[in-house]
Amino acid sequence: MRGAGLAAGFGAGVATSVGVNHATPAAFYGHVKARSEYEKLAEQLIDTDAIDFAAGAGFLNEARKTGHDSQYLEQKAKDAGIAVLHGKSQFKNLGKLKKRAFCFSADPKETELKYAIDRRSEDDTKLGDFVEAGIEYLYGHFAKKGFFFMIEGGKIDYAGHNDDGAADFMELNDFASVVDIVLAFYDKHPDETLIVITADHETGALMLGSGQYEMHADRLSTQSYSENVLNTMFRELSEHNVPSWDQVKSFLKQNIGLWGTIPVNERQEAVFKEMYD
């Protein structure tokens, strides 16, 4: 699988905050009948010589069906002579690495990075870590000829599909920090660098609102975690006993801001309680 850019000596890389064989990065190296054929796409990424650097949380897999997990596919990459690196602490001296490089999350169990809103540790891998590693690798190997680097903030899309406004805002901010990294590279190489930023598609019905077009975006700041993590936390709260309505109110107040920074009147509370009951 040899592209025109590769034949001319250019480098190429892809990076995403989701699985490295998800649809957007895979469009640059894979060819399958369905985007969900993750194992085939992983094998095509390993086999191709068109991608020099690839980064993502891990390999998406079909382990729940008949496929293999990310660790199995990572081992296939190692057997093919590719450097497989986990976490920022391993993303070092990539410009001098004498082989292709795959960079994954510090947590080998992740197939998508944590939402920015859920990160609590400096050890949590960020999209920016992948981008810094990719620039170091690609510039180190292809400074004279040039390179192409596709970067996807894939979790923006995920948060939109979840109708999770707070997580979506934080992902957009996180992507903005990635743009800053790329702009810093541009500042050093302004005459030969082209940056193109575009959107995938909007999901989640995120809008200004109706009537007076007021969004109240400040109220999103009271949400402490993504919807995914909040769901997990609530399941843990309910693991042994059905929580009382007062316990539920306390949970929502602490983690979303209801009955706190976000006012709830008696009629609204009655609706919430009826839904919960």
JSON list of N, CA, C and O in Angstrom, two decimals, residues 138-183:
[
{"chain": "A", "resi": 138, "resn": "LEU", "atom": "N", "xyz": [7.95, 12.77, 13.34]},
{"chain": "A", "resi": 138, "resn": "LEU", "atom": "CA", "xyz": [7.87, 13.08, 11.91]},
{"chain": "A", "resi": 138, "resn": "LEU", "atom": "C", "xyz": [8.89, 14.13, 11.49]},
{"chain": "A", "resi": 138, "resn": "LEU", "atom": "O", "xyz": [9.52, 14.01, 10.42]},
{"chain": "A", "resi": 139, "resn": "TYR", "atom": "N", "xyz": [9.08, 15.14, 12.31]},
{"chain": "A", "resi": 139, "resn": "TYR", "atom": "CA", "xyz": [10.08, 16.16, 11.96]},
{"chain": "A", "resi": 139, "resn": "TYR", "atom": "C", "xyz": [11.48, 15.57, 12.05]},
{"chain": "A", "resi": 139, "resn": "TYR", "atom": "O", "xyz": [12.36, 15.87, 11.23]},
{"chain": "A", "resi": 140, "resn": "GLY", "atom": "N", "xyz": [11.69, 14.69, 13.04]},
{"chain": "A", "resi": 140, "resn": "GLY", "atom": "CA", "xyz": [13.00, 14.07, 13.19]},
{"chain": "A", "resi": 140, "resn": "GLY", "atom": "C", "xyz": [13.39, 13.21, 12.01]},
{"chain": "A", "resi": 140, "resn": "GLY", "atom": "O", "xyz": [14.56, 13.10, 11.66]},
{"chain": "A", "resi": 141, "resn": "HIS", "atom": "N", "xyz": [12.40, 12.61, 11.35]},
{"chain": "A", "resi": 141, "resn": "HIS", "atom": "CA", "xyz": [12.68, 11.72, 10.22]},
{"chain": "A", "resi": 141, "resn": "HIS", "atom": "C", "xyz": [12.50, 12.37, 8.86]},
{"chain": "A", "resi": 141, "resn": "HIS", "atom": "O", "xyz": [13.11, 11.92, 7.88]},
{"chain": "A", "resi": 142, "resn": "PHE", "atom": "N", "xyz": [11.64, 13.40, 8.79]},
{"chain": "A", "resi": 142, "resn": "PHE", "atom": "CA", "xyz": [11.27, 13.94, 7.48]},
{"chain": "A", "resi": 142, "resn": "PHE", "atom": "C", "xyz": [11.39, 15.46, 7.40]},
{"chain": "A", "resi": 142, "resn": "PHE", "atom": "O", "xyz": [10.67, 16.10, 6.64]},
{"chain": "A", "resi": 143, "resn": "ALA", "atom": "N", "xyz": [12.30, 16.03, 8.16]},
{"chain": "A", "resi": 143, "resn": "ALA", "atom": "CA", "xyz": [12.45, 17.49, 8.16]},
{"chain": "A", "resi": 143, "resn": "ALA", "atom": "C", "xyz": [12.82, 18.03, 6.78]},
{"chain": "A", "resi": 143, "resn": "ALA", "atom": "O", "xyz": [12.36, 19.11, 6.39]},
{"chain": "A", "resi": 144, "resn": "LYS", "atom": "N", "xyz": [13.61, 17.29, 6.06]},
{"chain": "A", "resi": 144, "resn": "LYS", "atom": "CA", "xyz": [14.06, 17.77, 4.75]},
{"chain": "A", "resi": 144, "resn": "LYS", "atom": "C", "xyz": [12.98, 17.64, 3.68]},
{"chain": "A", "resi": 144, "resn": "LYS", "atom": "O", "xyz": [12.80, 18.54, 2.85]},
{"chain": "A", "resi": 145, "resn": "LYS", "atom": "N", "xyz": [12.24, 16.53, 3.69]},
{"chain": "A", "resi": 145, "resn": "LYS", "atom": "CA", "xyz": [11.23, 16.31, 2.66]},
{"chain": "A", "resi": 145, "resn": "LYS", "atom": "C", "xyz": [9.86, 16.85, 3.04]},
{"chain": "A", "resi": 145, "resn": "LYS", "atom": "O", "xyz": [9.10, 17.30, 2.20]},
{"chain": "A", "resi": 146, "resn": "GLY", "atom": "N", "xyz": [9.52, 16.79, 4.33]},
{"chain": "A", "resi": 146, "resn": "GLY", "atom": "CA", "xyz": [8.21, 17.23, 4.78]},
{"chain": "A", "resi": 146, "resn": "GLY", "atom": "C", "xyz": [7.33, 16.06, 5.18]},
{"chain": "A", "resi": 146, "resn": "GLY", "atom": "O", "xyz": [7.64, 14.90, 4.88]},
{"chain": "A", "resi": 147, "resn": "PHE", "atom": "N", "xyz": [6.22, 16.36, 5.84]},
{"chain": "A", "resi": 147, "resn": "PHE", "atom": "CA", "xyz": [5.34, 15.30, 6.31]},
{"chain": "A", "resi": 147, "resn": "PHE", "atom": "C", "xyz": [3.91, 15.78, 6.41]},
{"chain": "A", "resi": 147, "resn": "PHE", "atom": "O", "xyz": [3.64, 16.99, 6.47]},
{"chain": "A", "resi": 148, "resn": "PHE", "atom": "N", "xyz": [2.97, 14.82, 6.45]},
{"chain": "A", "resi": 148, "resn": "PHE", "atom": "CA", "xyz": [1.55, 15.06, 6.65]},
{"chain": "A", "resi": 148, "resn": "PHE", "atom": "C", "xyz": [1.15, 14.44, 7.98]},
{"chain": "A", "resi": 148, "resn": "PHE", "atom": "O", "xyz": [1.55, 13.31, 8.28]},
{"chain": "A", "resi": 149, "resn": "PHE", "atom": "N", "xyz": [0.38, 15.18, 8.77]},
{"chain": "A", "resi": 149, "resn": "PHE", "atom": "CA", "xyz": [-0.02, 14.68, 10.09]},
{"chain": "A", "resi": 149, "resn": "PHE", "atom": "C", "xyz": [-1.49, 14.99, 10.31]},
{"chain": "A", "resi": 149, "resn": "PHE", "atom": "O", "xyz": [-1.89, 16.14, 10.41]},
{"chain": "A", "resi": 150, "resn": "MET", "atom": "N", "xyz": [-2.32, 13.94, 10.37]},
{"chain": "A", "resi": 150, "resn": "MET", "atom": "CA", "xyz": [-3.74, 14.09, 10.64]},
{"chain": "A", "resi": 150, "resn": "MET", "atom": "C", "xyz": [-3.99, 13.90, 12.13]},
{"chain": "A", "resi": 150, "resn": "MET", "atom": "O", "xyz": [-3.57, 12.91, 12.72]},
{"chain": "A", "resi": 151, "resn": "ILE", "atom": "N", "xyz": [-4.66, 14.87, 12.75]},
{"chain": "A", "resi": 151, "resn": "ILE", "atom": "CA", "xyz": [-4.94, 14.84, 14.18]},
{"chain": "A", "resi": 151, "resn": "ILE", "atom": "C", "xyz": [-6.44, 14.96, 14.39]},
{"chain": "A", "resi": 151, "resn": "ILE", "atom": "O", "xyz": [-7.07, 15.89, 13.88]},
{"chain": "A", "resi": 152, "resn": "GLU", "atom": "N", "xyz": [-7.02, 14.02, 15.13]},
{"chain": "A", "resi": 152, "resn": "GLU", "atom": "CA", "xyz": [-8.47, 14.02, 15.36]},
{"chain": "A", "resi": 152, "resn": "GLU", "atom": "C", "xyz": [-8.79, 14.13, 16.84]},
{"chain": "A", "resi": 152, "resn": "GLU", "atom": "O", "xyz": [-8.30, 13.33, 17.65]},
{"chain": "A", "resi": 153, "resn": "GLY", "atom": "N", "xyz": [-9.64, 15.10, 17.19]},
{"chain": "A", "resi": 153, "resn": "GLY", "atom": "CA", "xyz": [-10.21, 15.16, 18.53]},
{"chain": "A", "resi": 153, "resn": "GLY", "atom": "C", "xyz": [-11.48, 14.33, 18.55]},
{"chain": "A", "resi": 153, "resn": "GLY", "atom": "O", "xyz": [-12.60, 14.86, 18.57]},
{"chain": "A", "resi": 154, "resn": "GLY", "atom": "N", "xyz": [-11.33, 13.02, 18.57]},
{"chain": "A", "resi": 154, "resn": "GLY", "atom": "CA", "xyz": [-12.46, 12.11, 18.39]},
{"chain": "A", "resi": 154, "resn": "GLY", "atom": "C", "xyz": [-13.47, 12.12, 19.52]},
{"chain": "A", "resi": 154, "resn": "GLY", "atom": "O", "xyz": [-14.63, 11.77, 19.33]},
{"chain": "A", "resi": 155, "resn": "LYS", "atom": "N", "xyz": [-13.04, 12.51, 20.72]},
{"chain": "A", "resi": 155, "resn": "LYS", "atom": "CA", "xyz": [-13.96, 12.49, 21.85]},
{"chain": "A", "resi": 155, "resn": "LYS", "atom": "C", "xyz": [-14.96, 13.65, 21.81]},
{"chain": "A", "resi": 155, "resn": "LYS", "atom": "O", "xyz": [-15.96, 13.62, 22.52]},
{"chain": "A", "resi": 156, "resn": "ILE", "atom": "N", "xyz": [-14.69, 14.66, 21.00]},
{"chain": "A", "resi": 156, "resn": "ILE", "atom": "CA", "xyz": [-15.69, 15.71, 20.78]},
{"chain": "A", "resi": 156, "resn": "ILE", "atom": "C", "xyz": [-16.96, 15.08, 20.23]},
{"chain": "A", "resi": 156, "resn": "ILE", "atom": "O", "xyz": [-18.08, 15.35, 20.70]},
{"chain": "A", "resi": 157, "resn": "ASP", "atom": "N", "xyz": [-16.79, 14.24, 19.25]},
{"chain": "A", "resi": 157, "resn": "ASP", "atom": "CA", "xyz": [-17.89, 13.53, 18.61]},
{"chain": "A", "resi": 157, "resn": "ASP", "atom": "C", "xyz": [-18.60, 12.62, 19.62]},
{"chain": "A", "resi": 157, "resn": "ASP", "atom": "O", "xyz": [-19.84, 12.60, 19.70]},
{"chain": "A", "resi": 158, "resn": "TYR", "atom": "N", "xyz": [-17.83, 11.89, 20.41]},
{"chain": "A", "resi": 158, "resn": "TYR", "atom": "CA", "xyz": [-18.41, 10.98, 21.39]},
{"chain": "A", "resi": 158, "resn": "TYR", "atom": "C", "xyz": [-19.31, 11.73, 22.38]},
{"chain": "A", "resi": 158, "resn": "TYR", "atom": "O", "xyz": [-20.42, 11.29, 22.70]},
{"chain": "A", "resi": 159, "resn": "ALA", "atom": "N", "xyz": [-18.81, 12.86, 22.89]},
{"chain": "A", "resi": 159, "resn": "ALA", "atom": "CA", "xyz": [-19.59, 13.64, 23.85]},
{"chain": "A", "resi": 159, "resn": "ALA", "atom": "C", "xyz": [-20.85, 14.19, 23.21]},
{"chain": "A", "resi": 159, "resn": "ALA", "atom": "O", "xyz": [-21.91, 14.25, 23.84]},
{"chain": "A", "resi": 160, "resn": "GLY", "atom": "N", "xyz": [-20.77, 14.57, 21.93]},
{"chain": "A", "resi": 160, "resn": "GLY", "atom": "CA", "xyz": [-21.95, 15.05, 21.23]},
{"chain": "A", "resi": 160, "resn": "GLY", "atom": "C", "xyz": [-23.00, 13.97, 21.10]},
{"chain": "A", "resi": 160, "resn": "GLY", "atom": "O", "xyz": [-24.19, 14.21, 21.33]},
{"chain": "A", "resi": 161, "resn": "HIS", "atom": "N", "xyz": [-22.57, 12.77, 20.75]},
{"chain": "A", "resi": 161, "resn": "HIS", "atom": "CA", "xyz": [-23.52, 11.65, 20.64]},
{"chain": "A", "resi": 161, "resn": "HIS", "atom": "C", "xyz": [-24.19, 11.36, 21.98]},
{"chain": "A", "resi": 161, "resn": "HIS", "atom": "O", "xyz": [-25.32, 10.88, 22.03]},
{"chain": "A", "resi": 162, "resn": "ASN", "atom": "N", "xyz": [-23.47, 11.61, 23.08]},
{"chain": "A", "resi": 162, "resn": "ASN", "atom": "CA", "xyz": [-24.01, 11.36, 24.41]},
{"chain": "A", "resi": 162, "resn": "ASN", "atom": "C", "xyz": [-24.88, 12.52, 24.92]},
{"chain": "A", "resi": 162, "resn": "ASN", "atom": "O", "xyz": [-25.38, 12.45, 26.05]},
{"chain": "A", "resi": 163, "resn": "ASP", "atom": "N", "xyz": [-25.05, 13.56, 24.13]},
{"chain": "A", "resi": 163, "resn": "ASP", "atom": "CA", "xyz": [-25.77, 14.76, 24.57]},
{"chain": "A", "resi": 163, "resn": "ASP", "atom": "C", "xyz": [-25.15, 15.32, 25.85]},
{"chain": "A", "resi": 163, "resn": "ASP", "atom": "O", "xyz": [-25.85, 15.82, 26.74]},
{"chain": "A", "resi": 164, "resn": "ASP", "atom": "N", "xyz": [-23.83, 15.23, 25.96]},
{"chain": "A", "resi": 164, "resn": "ASP", "atom": "CA", "xyz": [-23.11, 15.64, 27.17]},
{"chain": "A", "resi": 164, "resn": "ASP", "atom": "C", "xyz": [-22.42, 16.97, 26.90]},
{"chain": "A", "resi": 164, "resn": "ASP", "atom": "O", "xyz": [-21.25, 17.03, 26.50]},
{"chain": "A", "resi": 165, "resn": "GLY", "atom": "N", "xyz": [-23.16, 18.06, 27.15]},
{"chain": "A", "resi": 165, "resn": "GLY", "atom": "CA", "xyz": [-22.66, 19.38, 26.81]},
{"chain": "A", "resi": 165, "resn": "GLY", "atom": "C", "xyz": [-21.39, 19.76, 27.55]},
{"chain": "A", "resi": 165, "resn": "GLY", "atom": "O", "xyz": [-20.47, 20.34, 26.96]},
{"chain": "A", "resi": 166, "resn": "ALA", "atom": "N", "xyz": [-21.32, 19.46, 28.85]},
{"chain": "A", "resi": 166, "resn": "ALA", "atom": "CA", "xyz": [-20.15, 19.83, 29.64]},
{"chain": "A", "resi": 166, "resn": "ALA", "atom": "C", "xyz": [-18.90, 19.11, 29.12]},
{"chain": "A", "resi": 166, "resn": "ALA", "atom": "O", "xyz": [-17.83, 19.73, 28.96]},
{"chain": "A", "resi": 167, "resn": "ALA", "atom": "N", "xyz": [-19.02, 17.81, 28.87]},
{"chain": "A", "resi": 167, "resn": "ALA", "atom": "CA", "xyz": [-17.88, 17.06, 28.34]},
{"chain": "A", "resi": 167, "resn": "ALA", "atom": "C", "xyz": [-17.48, 17.58, 26.97]},
{"chain": "A", "resi": 167, "resn": "ALA", "atom": "O", "xyz": [-16.29, 17.65, 26.65]},
{"chain": "A", "resi": 168, "resn": "ASP", "atom": "N", "xyz": [-18.46, 17.95, 26.16]},
{"chain": "A", "resi": 168, "resn": "ASP", "atom": "CA", "xyz": [-18.18, 18.45, 24.81]},
{"chain": "A", "resi": 168, "resn": "ASP", "atom": "C", "xyz": [-17.39, 19.75, 24.86]},
{"chain": "A", "resi": 168, "resn": "ASP", "atom": "O", "xyz": [-16.41, 19.93, 24.12]},
{"chain": "A", "resi": 169, "resn": "PHE", "atom": "N", "xyz": [-17.79, 20.67, 25.74]},
{"chain": "A", "resi": 169, "resn": "PHE", "atom": "CA", "xyz": [-17.06, 21.93, 25.88]},
{"chain": "A", "resi": 169, "resn": "PHE", "atom": "C", "xyz": [-15.62, 21.68, 26.28]},
{"chain": "A", "resi": 169, "resn": "PHE", "atom": "O", "xyz": [-14.69, 22.29, 25.76]},
{"chain": "A", "resi": 170, "resn": "MET", "atom": "N", "xyz": [-15.44, 20.77, 27.24]},
{"chain": "A", "resi": 170, "resn": "MET", "atom": "CA", "xyz": [-14.09, 20.48, 27.72]},
{"chain": "A", "resi": 170, "resn": "MET", "atom": "C", "xyz": [-13.24, 19.83, 26.62]},
{"chain": "A", "resi": 170, "resn": "MET", "atom": "O", "xyz": [-12.03, 20.07, 26.53]},
{"chain": "A", "resi": 171, "resn": "GLU", "atom": "N", "xyz": [-13.86, 18.99, 25.79]},
{"chain": "A", "resi": 171, "resn": "GLU", "atom": "CA", "xyz": [-13.12, 18.38, 24.69]},
{"chain": "A", "resi": 171, "resn": "GLU", "atom": "C", "xyz": [-12.70, 19.43, 23.66]},
{"chain": "A", "resi": 171, "resn": "GLU", "atom": "O", "xyz": [-11.61, 19.36, 23.09]},
{"chain": "A", "resi": 172, "resn": "LEU", "atom": "N", "xyz": [-13.59, 20.39, 23.41]},
{"chain": "A", "resi": 172, "resn": "LEU", "atom": "CA", "xyz": [-13.24, 21.47, 22.49]},
{"chain": "A", "resi": 172, "resn": "LEU", "atom": "C", "xyz": [-12.08, 22.29, 23.04]},
{"chain": "A", "resi": 172, "resn": "LEU", "atom": "O", "xyz": [-11.16, 22.66, 22.30]},
{"chain": "A", "resi": 173, "resn": "ASN", "atom": "N", "xyz": [-12.10, 22.56, 24.34]},
{"chain": "A", "resi": 173, "resn": "ASN", "atom": "CA", "xyz": [-10.99, 23.28, 24.95]},
{"chain": "A", "resi": 173, "resn": "ASN", "atom": "C", "xyz": [-9.70, 22.48, 24.86]},
{"chain": "A", "resi": 173, "resn": "ASN", "atom": "O", "xyz": [-8.61, 23.02, 24.62]},
{"chain": "A", "resi": 174, "resn": "ASP", "atom": "N", "xyz": [-9.82, 21.17, 25.06]},
{"chain": "A", "resi": 174, "resn": "ASP", "atom": "CA", "xyz": [-8.65, 20.30, 24.97]},
{"chain": "A", "resi": 174, "resn": "ASP", "atom": "C", "xyz": [-8.08, 20.30, 23.56]},
{"chain": "A", "resi": 174, "resn": "ASP", "atom": "O", "xyz": [-6.86, 20.33, 23.37]},
{"chain": "A", "resi": 175, "resn": "PHE", "atom": "N", "xyz": [-8.96, 20.29, 22.57]},
{"chain": "A", "resi": 175, "resn": "PHE", "atom": "CA", "xyz": [-8.50, 20.34, 21.18]},
{"chain": "A", "resi": 175, "resn": "PHE", "atom": "C", "xyz": [-7.83, 21.69, 20.88]},
{"chain": "A", "resi": 175, "resn": "PHE", "atom": "O", "xyz": [-6.87, 21.75, 20.13]},
{"chain": "A", "resi": 176, "resn": "ALA", "atom": "N", "xyz": [-8.35, 22.75, 21.49]},
{"chain": "A", "resi": 176, "resn": "ALA", "atom": "CA", "xyz": [-7.73, 24.07, 21.31]},
{"chain": "A", "resi": 176, "resn": "ALA", "atom": "C", "xyz": [-6.29, 24.06, 21.82]},
{"chain": "A", "resi": 176, "resn": "ALA", "atom": "O", "xyz": [-5.41, 24.69, 21.23]},
{"chain": "A", "resi": 177, "resn": "SER", "atom": "N", "xyz": [-6.04, 23.33, 22.91]},
{"chain": "A", "resi": 177, "resn": "SER", "atom": "CA", "xyz": [-4.67, 23.24, 23.42]},
{"chain": "A", "resi": 177, "resn": "SER", "atom": "C", "xyz": [-3.78, 22.47, 22.45]},
{"chain": "A", "resi": 177, "resn": "SER", "atom": "O", "xyz": [-2.57, 22.74, 22.35]},
{"chain": "A", "resi": 178, "resn": "VAL", "atom": "N", "xyz": [-4.36, 21.52, 21.72]},
{"chain": "A", "resi": 178, "resn": "VAL", "atom": "CA", "xyz": [-3.62, 20.79, 20.69]},
{"chain": "A", "resi": 178, "resn": "VAL", "atom": "C", "xyz": [-3.27, 21.73, 19.53]},
{"chain": "A", "resi": 178, "resn": "VAL", "atom": "O", "xyz": [-2.15, 21.69, 19.00]},
{"chain": "A", "resi": 179, "resn": "VAL", "atom": "N", "xyz": [-4.21, 22.58, 19.16]},
{"chain": "A", "resi": 179, "resn": "VAL", "atom": "CA", "xyz": [-3.94, 23.56, 18.11]},
{"chain": "A", "resi": 179, "resn": "VAL", "atom": "C", "xyz": [-2.78, 24.46, 18.53]},
{"chain": "A", "resi": 179, "resn": "VAL", "atom": "O", "xyz": [-1.93, 24.83, 17.70]},
{"chain": "A", "resi": 180, "resn": "ASP", "atom": "N", "xyz": [-2.71, 24.82, 19.81]},
{"chain": "A", "resi": 180, "resn": "ASP", "atom": "CA", "xyz": [-1.60, 25.64, 20.30]},
{"chain": "A", "resi": 180, "resn": "ASP", "atom": "C", "xyz": [-0.26, 24.94, 20.08]},
{"chain": "A", "resi": 180, "resn": "ASP", "atom": "O", "xyz": [0.74, 25.59, 19.74]},
{"chain": "A", "resi": 181, "resn": "ILE", "atom": "N", "xyz": [-0.22, 23.61, 20.28]},
{"chain": "A", "resi": 181, "resn": "ILE", "atom": "CA", "xyz": [1.01, 22.85, 20.05]},
{"chain": "A", "resi": 181, "resn": "ILE", "atom": "C", "xyz": [1.41, 22.92, 18.59]},
{"chain": "A", "resi": 181, "resn": "ILE", "atom": "O", "xyz": [2.59, 23.13, 18.25]},
{"chain": "A", "resi": 182, "resn": "VAL", "atom": "N", "xyz": [0.43, 22.77, 17.71]},
{"chain": "A", "resi": 182, "resn": "VAL", "atom": "CA", "xyz": [0.71, 22.82, 16.28]},
{"chain": "A", "resi": 182, "resn": "VAL", "atom": "C", "xyz": [1.15, 24.22, 15.86]},
{"chain": "A", "resi": 182, "resn": "VAL", "atom": "O", "xyz": [2.06, 24.39, 15.04]},
{"chain": "A", "resi": 183, "resn": "LEU", "atom": "N", "xyz": [0.51, 25.24, 16.42]},
{"chain": "A", "resi": 183, "resn": "LEU", "atom": "CA", "xyz": [0.89, 26.62, 16.10]},
{"chain": "A", "resi": 183, "resn": "LEU", "atom": "C", "xyz": [2.30, 26.94, 16.57]},
{"chain": "A", "resi": 183, "resn": "LEU", "atom": "O", "xyz": [3.03, 27.70, 15.93]}
]
